[in-house]
Coordinates of C-alpha atoms in Angstrom, one line a residue:
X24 CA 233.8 259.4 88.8
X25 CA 232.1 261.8 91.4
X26 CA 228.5 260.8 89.9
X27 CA 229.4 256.8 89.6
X28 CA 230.2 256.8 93.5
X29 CA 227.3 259.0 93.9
X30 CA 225.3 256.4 92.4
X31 CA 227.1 253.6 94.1
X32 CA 226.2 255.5 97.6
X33 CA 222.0 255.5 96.8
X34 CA 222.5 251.9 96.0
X35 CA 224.0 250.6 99.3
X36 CA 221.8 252.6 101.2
X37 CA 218.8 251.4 99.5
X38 CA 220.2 247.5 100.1
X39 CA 220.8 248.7 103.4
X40 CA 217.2 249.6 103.6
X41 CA 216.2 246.7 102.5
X42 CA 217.9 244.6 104.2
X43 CA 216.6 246.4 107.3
X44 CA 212.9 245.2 106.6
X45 CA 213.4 241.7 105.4
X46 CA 216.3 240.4 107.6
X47 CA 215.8 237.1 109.0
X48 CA 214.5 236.4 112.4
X49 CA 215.7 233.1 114.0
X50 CA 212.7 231.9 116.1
X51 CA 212.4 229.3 118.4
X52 CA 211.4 226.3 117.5
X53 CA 207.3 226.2 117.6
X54 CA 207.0 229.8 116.6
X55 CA 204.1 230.4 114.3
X56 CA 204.2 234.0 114.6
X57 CA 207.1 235.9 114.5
X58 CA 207.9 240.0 113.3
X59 CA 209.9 242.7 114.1
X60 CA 208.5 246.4 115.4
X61 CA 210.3 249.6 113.8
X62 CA 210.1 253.4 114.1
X63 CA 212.0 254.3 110.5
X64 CA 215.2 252.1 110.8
X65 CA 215.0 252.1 114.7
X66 CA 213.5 249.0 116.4
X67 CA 210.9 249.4 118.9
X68 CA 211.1 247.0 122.2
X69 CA 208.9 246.3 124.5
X70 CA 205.8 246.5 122.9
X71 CA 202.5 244.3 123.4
X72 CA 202.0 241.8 120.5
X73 CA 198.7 239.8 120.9
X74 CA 197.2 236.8 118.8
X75 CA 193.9 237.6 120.8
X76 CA 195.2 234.9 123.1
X77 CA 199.2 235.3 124.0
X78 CA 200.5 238.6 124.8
X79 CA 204.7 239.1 124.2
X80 CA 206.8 241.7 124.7
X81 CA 209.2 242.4 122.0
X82 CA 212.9 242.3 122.4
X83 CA 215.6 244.8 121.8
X84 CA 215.7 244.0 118.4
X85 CA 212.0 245.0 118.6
X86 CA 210.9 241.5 117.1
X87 CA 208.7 239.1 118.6
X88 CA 207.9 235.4 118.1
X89 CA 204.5 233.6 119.3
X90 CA 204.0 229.7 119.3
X91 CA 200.5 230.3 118.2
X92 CA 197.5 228.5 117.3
X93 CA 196.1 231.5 115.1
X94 CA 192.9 231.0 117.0
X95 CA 191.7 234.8 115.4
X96 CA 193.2 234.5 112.6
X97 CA 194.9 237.6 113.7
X98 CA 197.9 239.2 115.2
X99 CA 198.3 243.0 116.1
X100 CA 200.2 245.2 118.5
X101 CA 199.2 247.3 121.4
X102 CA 200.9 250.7 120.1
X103 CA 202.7 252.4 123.0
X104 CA 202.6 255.9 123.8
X105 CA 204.2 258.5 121.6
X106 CA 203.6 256.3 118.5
X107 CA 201.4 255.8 115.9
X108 CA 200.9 253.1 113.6
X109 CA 201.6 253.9 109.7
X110 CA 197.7 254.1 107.7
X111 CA 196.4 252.1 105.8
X112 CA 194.2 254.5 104.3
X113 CA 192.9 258.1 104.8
X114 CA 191.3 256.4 108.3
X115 CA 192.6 253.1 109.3
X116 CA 195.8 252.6 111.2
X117 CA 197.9 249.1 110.3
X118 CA 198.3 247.8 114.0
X119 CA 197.0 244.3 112.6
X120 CA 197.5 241.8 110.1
X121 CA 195.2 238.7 109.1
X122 CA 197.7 235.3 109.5
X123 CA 197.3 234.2 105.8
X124 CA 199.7 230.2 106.5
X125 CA 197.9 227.4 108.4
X126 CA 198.2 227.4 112.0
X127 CA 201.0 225.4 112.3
X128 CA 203.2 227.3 109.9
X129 CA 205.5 229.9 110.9
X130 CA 204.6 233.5 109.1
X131 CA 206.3 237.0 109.8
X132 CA 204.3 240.3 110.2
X133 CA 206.5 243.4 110.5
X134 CA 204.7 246.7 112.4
X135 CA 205.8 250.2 111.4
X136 CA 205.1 252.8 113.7
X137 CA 206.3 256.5 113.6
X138 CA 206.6 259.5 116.2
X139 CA 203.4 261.1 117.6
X140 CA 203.4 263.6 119.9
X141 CA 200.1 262.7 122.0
X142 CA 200.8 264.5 125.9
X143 CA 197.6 266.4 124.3
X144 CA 194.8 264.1 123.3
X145 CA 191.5 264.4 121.8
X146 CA 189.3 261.8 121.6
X147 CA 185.9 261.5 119.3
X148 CA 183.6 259.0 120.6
X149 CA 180.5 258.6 118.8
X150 CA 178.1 255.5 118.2
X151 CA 175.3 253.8 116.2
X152 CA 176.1 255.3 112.6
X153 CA 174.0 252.7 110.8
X154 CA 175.2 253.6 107.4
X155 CA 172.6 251.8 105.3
X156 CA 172.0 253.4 101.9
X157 CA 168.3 252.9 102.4
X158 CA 166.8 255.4 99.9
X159 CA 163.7 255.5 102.7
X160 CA 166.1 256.5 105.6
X161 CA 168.0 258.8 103.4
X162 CA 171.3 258.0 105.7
X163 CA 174.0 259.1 103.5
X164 CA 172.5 262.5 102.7
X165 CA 171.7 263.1 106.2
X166 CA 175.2 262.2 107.9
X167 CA 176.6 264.1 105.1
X168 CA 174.8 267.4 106.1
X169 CA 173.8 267.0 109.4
X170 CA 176.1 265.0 111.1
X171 CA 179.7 266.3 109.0
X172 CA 179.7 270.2 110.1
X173 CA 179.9 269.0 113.6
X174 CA 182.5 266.3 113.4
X175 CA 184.6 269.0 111.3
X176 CA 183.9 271.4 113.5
X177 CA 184.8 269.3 116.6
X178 CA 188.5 268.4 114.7
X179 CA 189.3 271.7 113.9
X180 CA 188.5 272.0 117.9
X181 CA 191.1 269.3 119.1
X182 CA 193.9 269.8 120.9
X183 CA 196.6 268.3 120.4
X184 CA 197.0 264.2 118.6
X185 CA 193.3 263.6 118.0
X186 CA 191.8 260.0 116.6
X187 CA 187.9 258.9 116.6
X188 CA 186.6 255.9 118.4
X189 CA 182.8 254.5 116.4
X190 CA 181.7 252.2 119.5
X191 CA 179.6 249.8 117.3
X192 CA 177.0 249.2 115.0
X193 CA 178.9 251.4 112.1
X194 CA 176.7 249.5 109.8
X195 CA 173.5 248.0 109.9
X196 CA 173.4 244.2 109.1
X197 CA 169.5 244.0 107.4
X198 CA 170.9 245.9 104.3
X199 CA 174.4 244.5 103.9
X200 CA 172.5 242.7 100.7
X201 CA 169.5 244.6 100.5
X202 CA 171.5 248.0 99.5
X203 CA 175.4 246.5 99.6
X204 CA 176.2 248.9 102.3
X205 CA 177.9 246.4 104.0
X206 CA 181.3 246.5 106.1
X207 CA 183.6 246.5 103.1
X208 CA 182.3 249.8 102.5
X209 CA 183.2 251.9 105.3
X210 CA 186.1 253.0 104.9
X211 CA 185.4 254.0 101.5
X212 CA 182.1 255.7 102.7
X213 CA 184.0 257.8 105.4
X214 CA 186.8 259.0 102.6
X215 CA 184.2 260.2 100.7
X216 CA 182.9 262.7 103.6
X217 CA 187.1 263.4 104.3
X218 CA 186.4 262.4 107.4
X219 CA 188.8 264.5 109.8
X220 CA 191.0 261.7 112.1
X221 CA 192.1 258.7 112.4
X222 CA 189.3 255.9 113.2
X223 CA 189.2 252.7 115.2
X224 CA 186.2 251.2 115.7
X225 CA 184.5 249.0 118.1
X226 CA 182.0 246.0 116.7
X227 CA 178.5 246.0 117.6
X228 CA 175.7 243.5 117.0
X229 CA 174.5 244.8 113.6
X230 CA 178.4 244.4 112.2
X231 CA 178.2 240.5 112.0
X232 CA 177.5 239.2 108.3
X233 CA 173.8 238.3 108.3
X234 CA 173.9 235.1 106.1
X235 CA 175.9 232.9 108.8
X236 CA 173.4 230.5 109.9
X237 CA 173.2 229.4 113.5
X238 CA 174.4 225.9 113.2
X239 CA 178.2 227.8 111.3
X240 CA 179.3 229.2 114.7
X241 CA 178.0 232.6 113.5
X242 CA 179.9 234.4 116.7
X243 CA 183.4 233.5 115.0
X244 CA 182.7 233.0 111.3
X245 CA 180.4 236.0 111.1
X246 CA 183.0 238.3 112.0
X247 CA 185.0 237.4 109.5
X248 CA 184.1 240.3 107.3
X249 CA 184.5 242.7 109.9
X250 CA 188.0 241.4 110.9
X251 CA 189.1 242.0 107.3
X252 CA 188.7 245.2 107.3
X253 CA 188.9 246.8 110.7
X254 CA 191.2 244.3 112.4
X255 CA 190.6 242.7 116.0
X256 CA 187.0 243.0 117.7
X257 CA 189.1 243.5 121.2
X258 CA 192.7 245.3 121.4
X259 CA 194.5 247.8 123.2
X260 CA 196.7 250.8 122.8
X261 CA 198.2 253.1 124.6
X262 CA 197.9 257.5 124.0
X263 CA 199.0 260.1 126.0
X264 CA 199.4 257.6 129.3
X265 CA 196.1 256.1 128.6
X266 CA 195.6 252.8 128.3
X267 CA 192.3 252.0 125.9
X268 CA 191.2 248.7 125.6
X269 CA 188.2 247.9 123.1
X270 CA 186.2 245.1 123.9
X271 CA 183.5 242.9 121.7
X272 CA 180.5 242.5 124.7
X273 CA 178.2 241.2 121.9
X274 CA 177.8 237.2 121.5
X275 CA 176.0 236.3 118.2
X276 CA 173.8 233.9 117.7
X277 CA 171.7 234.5 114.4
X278 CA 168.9 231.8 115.2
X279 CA 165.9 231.0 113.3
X280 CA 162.6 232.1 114.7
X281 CA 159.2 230.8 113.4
X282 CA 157.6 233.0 111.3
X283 CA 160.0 235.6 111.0
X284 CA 160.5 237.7 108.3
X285 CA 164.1 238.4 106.9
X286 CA 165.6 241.2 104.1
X287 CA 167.6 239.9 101.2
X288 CA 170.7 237.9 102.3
X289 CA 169.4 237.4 105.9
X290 CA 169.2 234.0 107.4
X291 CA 168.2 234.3 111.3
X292 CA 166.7 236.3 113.5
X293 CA 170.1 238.3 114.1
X294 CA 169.9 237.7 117.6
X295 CA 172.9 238.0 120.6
X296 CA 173.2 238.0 123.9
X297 CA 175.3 240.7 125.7
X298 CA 178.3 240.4 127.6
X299 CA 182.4 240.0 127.4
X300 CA 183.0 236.0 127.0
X301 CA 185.4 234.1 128.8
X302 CA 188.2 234.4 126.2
X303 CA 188.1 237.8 126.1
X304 CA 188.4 238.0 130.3
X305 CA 191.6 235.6 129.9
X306 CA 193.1 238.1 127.7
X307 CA 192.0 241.6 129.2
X308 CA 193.6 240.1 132.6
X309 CA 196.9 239.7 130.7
X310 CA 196.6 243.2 128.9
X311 CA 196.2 244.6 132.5
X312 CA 198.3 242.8 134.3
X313 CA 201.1 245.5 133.1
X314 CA 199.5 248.5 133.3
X315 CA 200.3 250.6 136.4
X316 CA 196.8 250.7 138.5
X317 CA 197.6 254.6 138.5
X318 CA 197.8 254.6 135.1
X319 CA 194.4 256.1 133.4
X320 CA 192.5 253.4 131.9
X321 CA 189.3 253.5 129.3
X322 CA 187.2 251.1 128.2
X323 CA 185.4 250.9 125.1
X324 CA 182.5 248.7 123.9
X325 CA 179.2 248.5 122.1
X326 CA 176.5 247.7 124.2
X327 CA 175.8 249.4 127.9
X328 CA 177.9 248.2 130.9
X329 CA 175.6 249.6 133.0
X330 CA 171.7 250.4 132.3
X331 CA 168.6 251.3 133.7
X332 CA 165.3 249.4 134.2
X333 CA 161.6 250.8 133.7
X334 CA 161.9 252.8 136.7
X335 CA 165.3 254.3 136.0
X336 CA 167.2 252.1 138.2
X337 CA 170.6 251.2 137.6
X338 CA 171.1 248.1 137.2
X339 CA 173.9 246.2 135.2
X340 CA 173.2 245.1 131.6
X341 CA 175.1 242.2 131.3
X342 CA 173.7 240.9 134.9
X343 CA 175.9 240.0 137.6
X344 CA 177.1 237.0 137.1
X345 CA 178.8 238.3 133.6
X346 CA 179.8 241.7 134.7
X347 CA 181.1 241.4 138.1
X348 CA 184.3 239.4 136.9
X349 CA 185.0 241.9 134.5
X350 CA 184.6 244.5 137.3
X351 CA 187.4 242.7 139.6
X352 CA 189.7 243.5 136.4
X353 CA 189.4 247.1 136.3
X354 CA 188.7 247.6 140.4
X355 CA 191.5 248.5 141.4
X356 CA 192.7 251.1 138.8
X357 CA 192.1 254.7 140.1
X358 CA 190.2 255.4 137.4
X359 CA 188.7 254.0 134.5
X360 CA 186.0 255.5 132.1
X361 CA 183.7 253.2 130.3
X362 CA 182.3 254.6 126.8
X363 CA 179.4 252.2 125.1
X364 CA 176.6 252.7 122.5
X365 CA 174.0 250.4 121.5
X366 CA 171.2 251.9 123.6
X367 CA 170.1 254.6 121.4
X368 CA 170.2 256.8 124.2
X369 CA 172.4 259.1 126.9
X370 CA 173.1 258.0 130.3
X371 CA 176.1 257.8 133.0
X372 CA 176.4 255.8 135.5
X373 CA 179.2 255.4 138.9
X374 CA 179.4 251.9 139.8
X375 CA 177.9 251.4 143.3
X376 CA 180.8 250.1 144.9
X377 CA 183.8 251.3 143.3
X378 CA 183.3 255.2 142.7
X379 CA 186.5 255.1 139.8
X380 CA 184.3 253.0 138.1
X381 CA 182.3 255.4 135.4
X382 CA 180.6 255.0 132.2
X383 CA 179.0 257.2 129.8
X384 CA 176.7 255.8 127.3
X385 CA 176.6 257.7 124.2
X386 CA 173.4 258.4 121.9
X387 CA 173.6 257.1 118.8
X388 CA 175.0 259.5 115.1
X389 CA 171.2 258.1 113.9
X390 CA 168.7 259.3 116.5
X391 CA 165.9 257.0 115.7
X392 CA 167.7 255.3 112.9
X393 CA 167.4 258.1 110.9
X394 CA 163.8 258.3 110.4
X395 CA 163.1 261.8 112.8
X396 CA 165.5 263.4 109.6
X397 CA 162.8 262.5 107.6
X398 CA 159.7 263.5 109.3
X399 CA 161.1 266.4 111.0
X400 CA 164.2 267.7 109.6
X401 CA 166.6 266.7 113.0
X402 CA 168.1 263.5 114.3
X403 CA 166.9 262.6 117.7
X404 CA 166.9 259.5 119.9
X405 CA 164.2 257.6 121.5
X406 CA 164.5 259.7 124.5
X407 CA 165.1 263.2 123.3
X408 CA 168.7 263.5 123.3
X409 CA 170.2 265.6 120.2
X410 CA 172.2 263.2 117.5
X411 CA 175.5 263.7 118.6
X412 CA 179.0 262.5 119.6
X413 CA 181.5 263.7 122.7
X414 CA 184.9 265.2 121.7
X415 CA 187.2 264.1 124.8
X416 CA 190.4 266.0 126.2
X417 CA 192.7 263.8 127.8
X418 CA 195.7 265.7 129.8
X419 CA 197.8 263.0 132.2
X420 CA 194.4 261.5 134.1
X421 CA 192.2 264.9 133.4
X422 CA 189.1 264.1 131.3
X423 CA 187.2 267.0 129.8
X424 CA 184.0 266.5 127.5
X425 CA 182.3 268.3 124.8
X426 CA 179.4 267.7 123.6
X427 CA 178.2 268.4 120.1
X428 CA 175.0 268.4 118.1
X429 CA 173.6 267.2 114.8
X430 CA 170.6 268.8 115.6
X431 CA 171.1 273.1 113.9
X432 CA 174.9 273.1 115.1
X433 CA 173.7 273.1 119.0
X434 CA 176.1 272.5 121.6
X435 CA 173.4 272.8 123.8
X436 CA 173.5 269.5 126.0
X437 CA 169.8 269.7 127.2
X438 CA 166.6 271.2 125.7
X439 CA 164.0 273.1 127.4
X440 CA 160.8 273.3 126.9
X441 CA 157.4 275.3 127.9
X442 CA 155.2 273.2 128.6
X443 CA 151.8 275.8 128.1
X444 CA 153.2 275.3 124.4
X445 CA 153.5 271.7 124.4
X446 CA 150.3 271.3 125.8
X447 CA 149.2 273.2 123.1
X448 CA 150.6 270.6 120.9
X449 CA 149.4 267.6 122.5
X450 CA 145.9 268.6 122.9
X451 CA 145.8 269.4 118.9
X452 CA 147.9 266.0 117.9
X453 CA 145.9 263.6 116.5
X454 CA 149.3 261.3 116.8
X455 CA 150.1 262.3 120.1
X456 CA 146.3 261.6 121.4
X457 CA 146.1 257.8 119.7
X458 CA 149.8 257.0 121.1
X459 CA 148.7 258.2 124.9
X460 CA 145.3 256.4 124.6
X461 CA 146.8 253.3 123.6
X462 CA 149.7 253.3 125.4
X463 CA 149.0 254.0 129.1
X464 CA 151.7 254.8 130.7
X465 CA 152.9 257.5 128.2
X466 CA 152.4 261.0 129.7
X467 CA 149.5 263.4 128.2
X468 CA 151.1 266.5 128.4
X469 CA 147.9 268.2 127.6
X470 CA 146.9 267.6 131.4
X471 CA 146.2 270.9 132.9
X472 CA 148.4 270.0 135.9
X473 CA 151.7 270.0 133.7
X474 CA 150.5 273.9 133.0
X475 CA 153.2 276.5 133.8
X476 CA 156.1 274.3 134.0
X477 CA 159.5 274.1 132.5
X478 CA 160.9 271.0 131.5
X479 CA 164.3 270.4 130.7
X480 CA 166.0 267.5 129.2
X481 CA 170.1 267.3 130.2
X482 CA 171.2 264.1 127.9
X483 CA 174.7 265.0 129.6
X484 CA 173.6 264.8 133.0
X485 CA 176.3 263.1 135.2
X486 CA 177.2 263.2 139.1
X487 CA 178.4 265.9 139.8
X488 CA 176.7 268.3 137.6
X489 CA 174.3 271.1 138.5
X490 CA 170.9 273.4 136.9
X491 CA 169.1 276.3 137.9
X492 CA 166.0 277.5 136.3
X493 CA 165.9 280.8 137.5
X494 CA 162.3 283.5 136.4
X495 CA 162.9 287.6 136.9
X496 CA 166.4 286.3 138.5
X497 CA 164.7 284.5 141.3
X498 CA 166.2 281.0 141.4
X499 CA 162.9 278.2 141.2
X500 CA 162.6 275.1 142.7
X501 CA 164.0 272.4 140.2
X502 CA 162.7 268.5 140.8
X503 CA 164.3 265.4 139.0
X504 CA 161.3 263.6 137.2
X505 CA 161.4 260.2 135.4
X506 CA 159.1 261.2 132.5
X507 CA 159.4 261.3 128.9
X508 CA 160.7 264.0 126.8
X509 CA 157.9 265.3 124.4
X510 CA 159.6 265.9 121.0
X511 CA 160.6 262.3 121.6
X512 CA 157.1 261.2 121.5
X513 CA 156.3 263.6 118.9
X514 CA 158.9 262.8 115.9
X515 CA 160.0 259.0 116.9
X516 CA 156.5 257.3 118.2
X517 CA 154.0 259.1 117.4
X518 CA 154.6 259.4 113.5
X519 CA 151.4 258.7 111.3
X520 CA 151.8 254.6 111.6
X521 CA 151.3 254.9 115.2
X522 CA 147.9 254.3 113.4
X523 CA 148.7 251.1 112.5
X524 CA 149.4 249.9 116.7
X525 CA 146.2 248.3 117.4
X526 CA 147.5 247.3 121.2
X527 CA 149.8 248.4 124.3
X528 CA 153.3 247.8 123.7
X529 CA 156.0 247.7 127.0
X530 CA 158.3 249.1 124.1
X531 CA 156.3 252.0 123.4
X532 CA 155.5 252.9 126.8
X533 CA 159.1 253.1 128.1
X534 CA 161.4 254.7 125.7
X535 CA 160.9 258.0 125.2
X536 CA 161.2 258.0 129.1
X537 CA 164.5 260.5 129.8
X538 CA 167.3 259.1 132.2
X539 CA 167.8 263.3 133.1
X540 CA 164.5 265.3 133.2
X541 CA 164.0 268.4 135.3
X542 CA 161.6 270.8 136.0
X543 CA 160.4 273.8 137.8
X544 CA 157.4 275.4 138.2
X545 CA 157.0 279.4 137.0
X546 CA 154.7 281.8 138.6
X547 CA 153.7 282.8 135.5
X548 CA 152.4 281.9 132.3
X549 CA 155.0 284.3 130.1
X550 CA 157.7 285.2 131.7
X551 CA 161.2 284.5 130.3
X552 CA 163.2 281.9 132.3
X553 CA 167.2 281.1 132.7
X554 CA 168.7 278.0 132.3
X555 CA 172.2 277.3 133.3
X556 CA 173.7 273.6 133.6
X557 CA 177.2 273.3 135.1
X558 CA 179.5 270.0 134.8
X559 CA 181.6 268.8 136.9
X560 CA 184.9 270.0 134.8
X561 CA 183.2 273.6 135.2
X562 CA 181.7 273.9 132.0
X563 CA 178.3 276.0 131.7
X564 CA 175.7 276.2 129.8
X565 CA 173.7 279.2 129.9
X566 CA 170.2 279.9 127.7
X567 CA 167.7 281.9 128.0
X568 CA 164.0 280.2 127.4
X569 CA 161.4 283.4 126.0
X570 CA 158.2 282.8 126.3
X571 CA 155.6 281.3 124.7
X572 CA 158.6 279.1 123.7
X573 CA 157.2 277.0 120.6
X574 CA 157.4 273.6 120.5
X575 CA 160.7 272.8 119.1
X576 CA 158.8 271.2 115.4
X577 CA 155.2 271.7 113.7

């Protein structure tokens, strides 16, 4: 008898349980979307649901309902603080669903969400992966053992609930049909490296499916493969009091050129223009609109905000008339941090007018799209800036930022060089010499008035930081310079097919230009310098350049 009402017991509770998850909701009429939000058996109200359009708020019950038009195909929660949503899979979190009836049907999508305790937060922001399986580029090797050791070794540094943010381009759209390394893969591809933390990722312009023409509305339909497996291209969620909203600034347009050559599966150009549509604005001013301006906020998207013109000028990226209404969104937070990718480079900016207003635009995971792996055994970008990612430490609305290196397990955020040894190396380049003679505004560092100098490149460099160069502990005279970093134009121009560049290119004479170069001029030929660069948390750096200093690859 004991062990029938035993049995008898399980049973009620598991139709209890049941029952729990599949109750019926009675939604108004109209309702097309309609779900309840749960932590176990406990429902969860007041939380954001979105159909990319509409925002709710869900009741005590914790369900919502939406008289929606499905106009994403999507609908998805912004998780509040102290939760999580269950995974998916070793790396993506189920805060969406794809609507599978027709938009005029009612459909229910339930949420699950358990306990987190995020008061500690550490954040991984890293861009411009490129996985392409493209046996010339070598990317999956390379990532494996370059890039790995240092994204373990920065989660095994976290404090606290940690998740990683990929700000775009995860794949790269020329080989989703030349080497099916296309978007379906991912998450696949990061489970076979175990990668270390959850991962939400931001779209960039080389995530859209290739083989939507121009005439198929390639800016919706040629999302559509990214959507099914990452979600929303623009969503929020709130960690540790911060609110992070990820935004898609990228507007495809895939349009034939004449005489353009495509890879396998490419129809178009793959062209875009840059900049957070109208739609998007609509709903970011709804997502705000109930967020306290105190409350932290951080911004994440693919391409720059804010960038800088041939003379290192900042100037915005999207132009005015497309960024300033997305500026009057965010003004009057007290602070919001803007994270981006795209460029291939490291740069921060502080928007001229509104000081709370910062971004930090991150280098990309492949330096020069993996080909400085190949010809010189590191991953670099096109202006000298290691391979790397930032590992952020949010406390209440204290940032802290770590940098870390693909590049030998550095966490050096600048490199120095000695610039008697690189004019050794430019003067004996035959590379080097063709790309300066062709391309006139590159710098010929083999020009006895560069003789004696240090330079240093700090890819971290923000307001507020600070270097000495100091010689026999006498601190030197240091001077910003807009010129380019020379292992730059070593391993990512001036390869052996700089041969091959019969004229000037604009493109080759500005990118290996450095947004953060100093130097300082020794009274000596050999004697051993100091280099110490402080942030503005109070961070330093400290390293000690002997001389001759080789150049940093033969």
């Amino acid at each position: 008898m004991k062990k029938l009402l035993t049995q008898l017991l399980v049973a009620v509770v598991v139709i209890s349980l049941a029952a729990s998850c599949t109750s019926k909701i009675v939604s108004p009429e109209g309702t097309t979307l309609t779900g309840v939000v749960k932590c176990g058996l406990k429902a969860v109200a007041g939380v954001a649901v979105t159909d990319g359009e509409q925002i709710v708020l869900t009741d005590e019950n914790g369900v919502y309902n939406i008289a929606s038009t499905k106009p994403y195909g999507l609908v998805y929660i912004t998780t509040p603080s102290g939760y999580e949503p269950v995974a998916m899979d070793s790396v993506r979190q189920a805060f969406w669903a794809r609507t599978t009836a027709e938009p005029t049907e009612l459909e229910r999508h339930d949420f699950k969400l358990k306990k987190v305790d995020d008061s500690k937060l550490s954040v991984l922001f890293m861009a411009d992966t490129h996985f392409c399986n493209d046996p010339k580029r070598n990317d999956f090797t390379h990532f494996r053992e370059l890039m790995m050791p240092s994204i373990n070794r920065a989660a095994a540094d976290a404090d606290g609930y940690k998740f990683a943010v990929a700000l775009g381009d995860i794949t790269w759209d020329r080989f989703w049909y030349a080497t099916g390394m296309d978007i379906e893969g991912v998450p696949q591809h990061l489970a076979n490296h175990n990668f270390p933390m959850p991962f939400y990722c931001v779209h960039g312009n080389h995530d859209y499916d290739p083989s939507v023409p121009a005439t198929d509305n390639p800016n919706y339909n040629a999302i559509q493969r990214f959507c099914n497996v990452f979600g929303p291209t623009f969503y929020s969620m709130n960690k540790g009091g911060i609110h992070f909203v990820m935004l898609d600034d990228i507007v495809y347009k895939n349009e034939v050129k004449e005489g353009q050559k495509v890879a396998k599966g490419v129809v178009g150009s793959r062209n875009y223009k840059m900049y957070v549509d109208d739609a998007q604005l609509a709903w970011l001013a709804k997502d705000l609109s109930v967020v306290d301006n105190s409350t932290p906020v951080v911004v994440c998207m693919h391409a720059q905000f804010f960038t800088y013109n041939y003379d290192l000028e900042q100037v915005y990226n999207f132009g005015a008339e497309k960024a300033e209404p997305m500026v009057e969104l965010l003004k009057d937070f007290e602070k919001v941090t803007i994270f981006t990718g795209h460029s291939h480079r490291m740069a921060s900016f502080v928007h001229p007018e509104y000081p709370n207003i910062v971004e930090y635009n991150i280098t990309s995971v492949c330096g020069a799209l993996w080909n400085s792996a190949n010809t010189a055994g590191i991953i670099i970008g096109e202006d000298g800036a290691d391979a790397g990612f930032f590992l952020c430490s949010f406390e209440g609305d204290k940032l802290s930022k770590q940098w870390y290196s693909a590049v030998n397990g550095s966490q050096y955020p600048f490199r120095a060089y000695d610039m008697n040894e690189v004019a050794k190396e430019y003067a004996t380049s035959e590379t080097l010499q063709y790309l300066c003679n062709l391309q006139t505004k590159q710098i010929n560092y083999a020009d006895a008035q560069y003789a004696d100098y240090i330079y240093v490149n700090c890819w971290t460099w923000e307001e507020g930081c600070t270097i000495t160069i100091s010689e026999n502990g006498v601190e030197l005279a240091v001077e910003k310079v807009t010129h380019s970093d020379p292992l730059a134009a070593k391993v990512v121009y001036a390869k052996p097919s700089v041969f091959k560049t019969k004229k000037e290119s604009a493109k080759n004479n500005r990118l290996a230009r450095a947004a953060a170069m100093f130097r300082a001029k020794t009274s000596a030929p050999d004697s051993d310098v100091v280099i110490t660069l402080t942030t503005p948390d109070g961070q330093s750096y400290t390293q000690t350049l002997t001389r001759p200093a080789a150049f940093p690859v033969e």
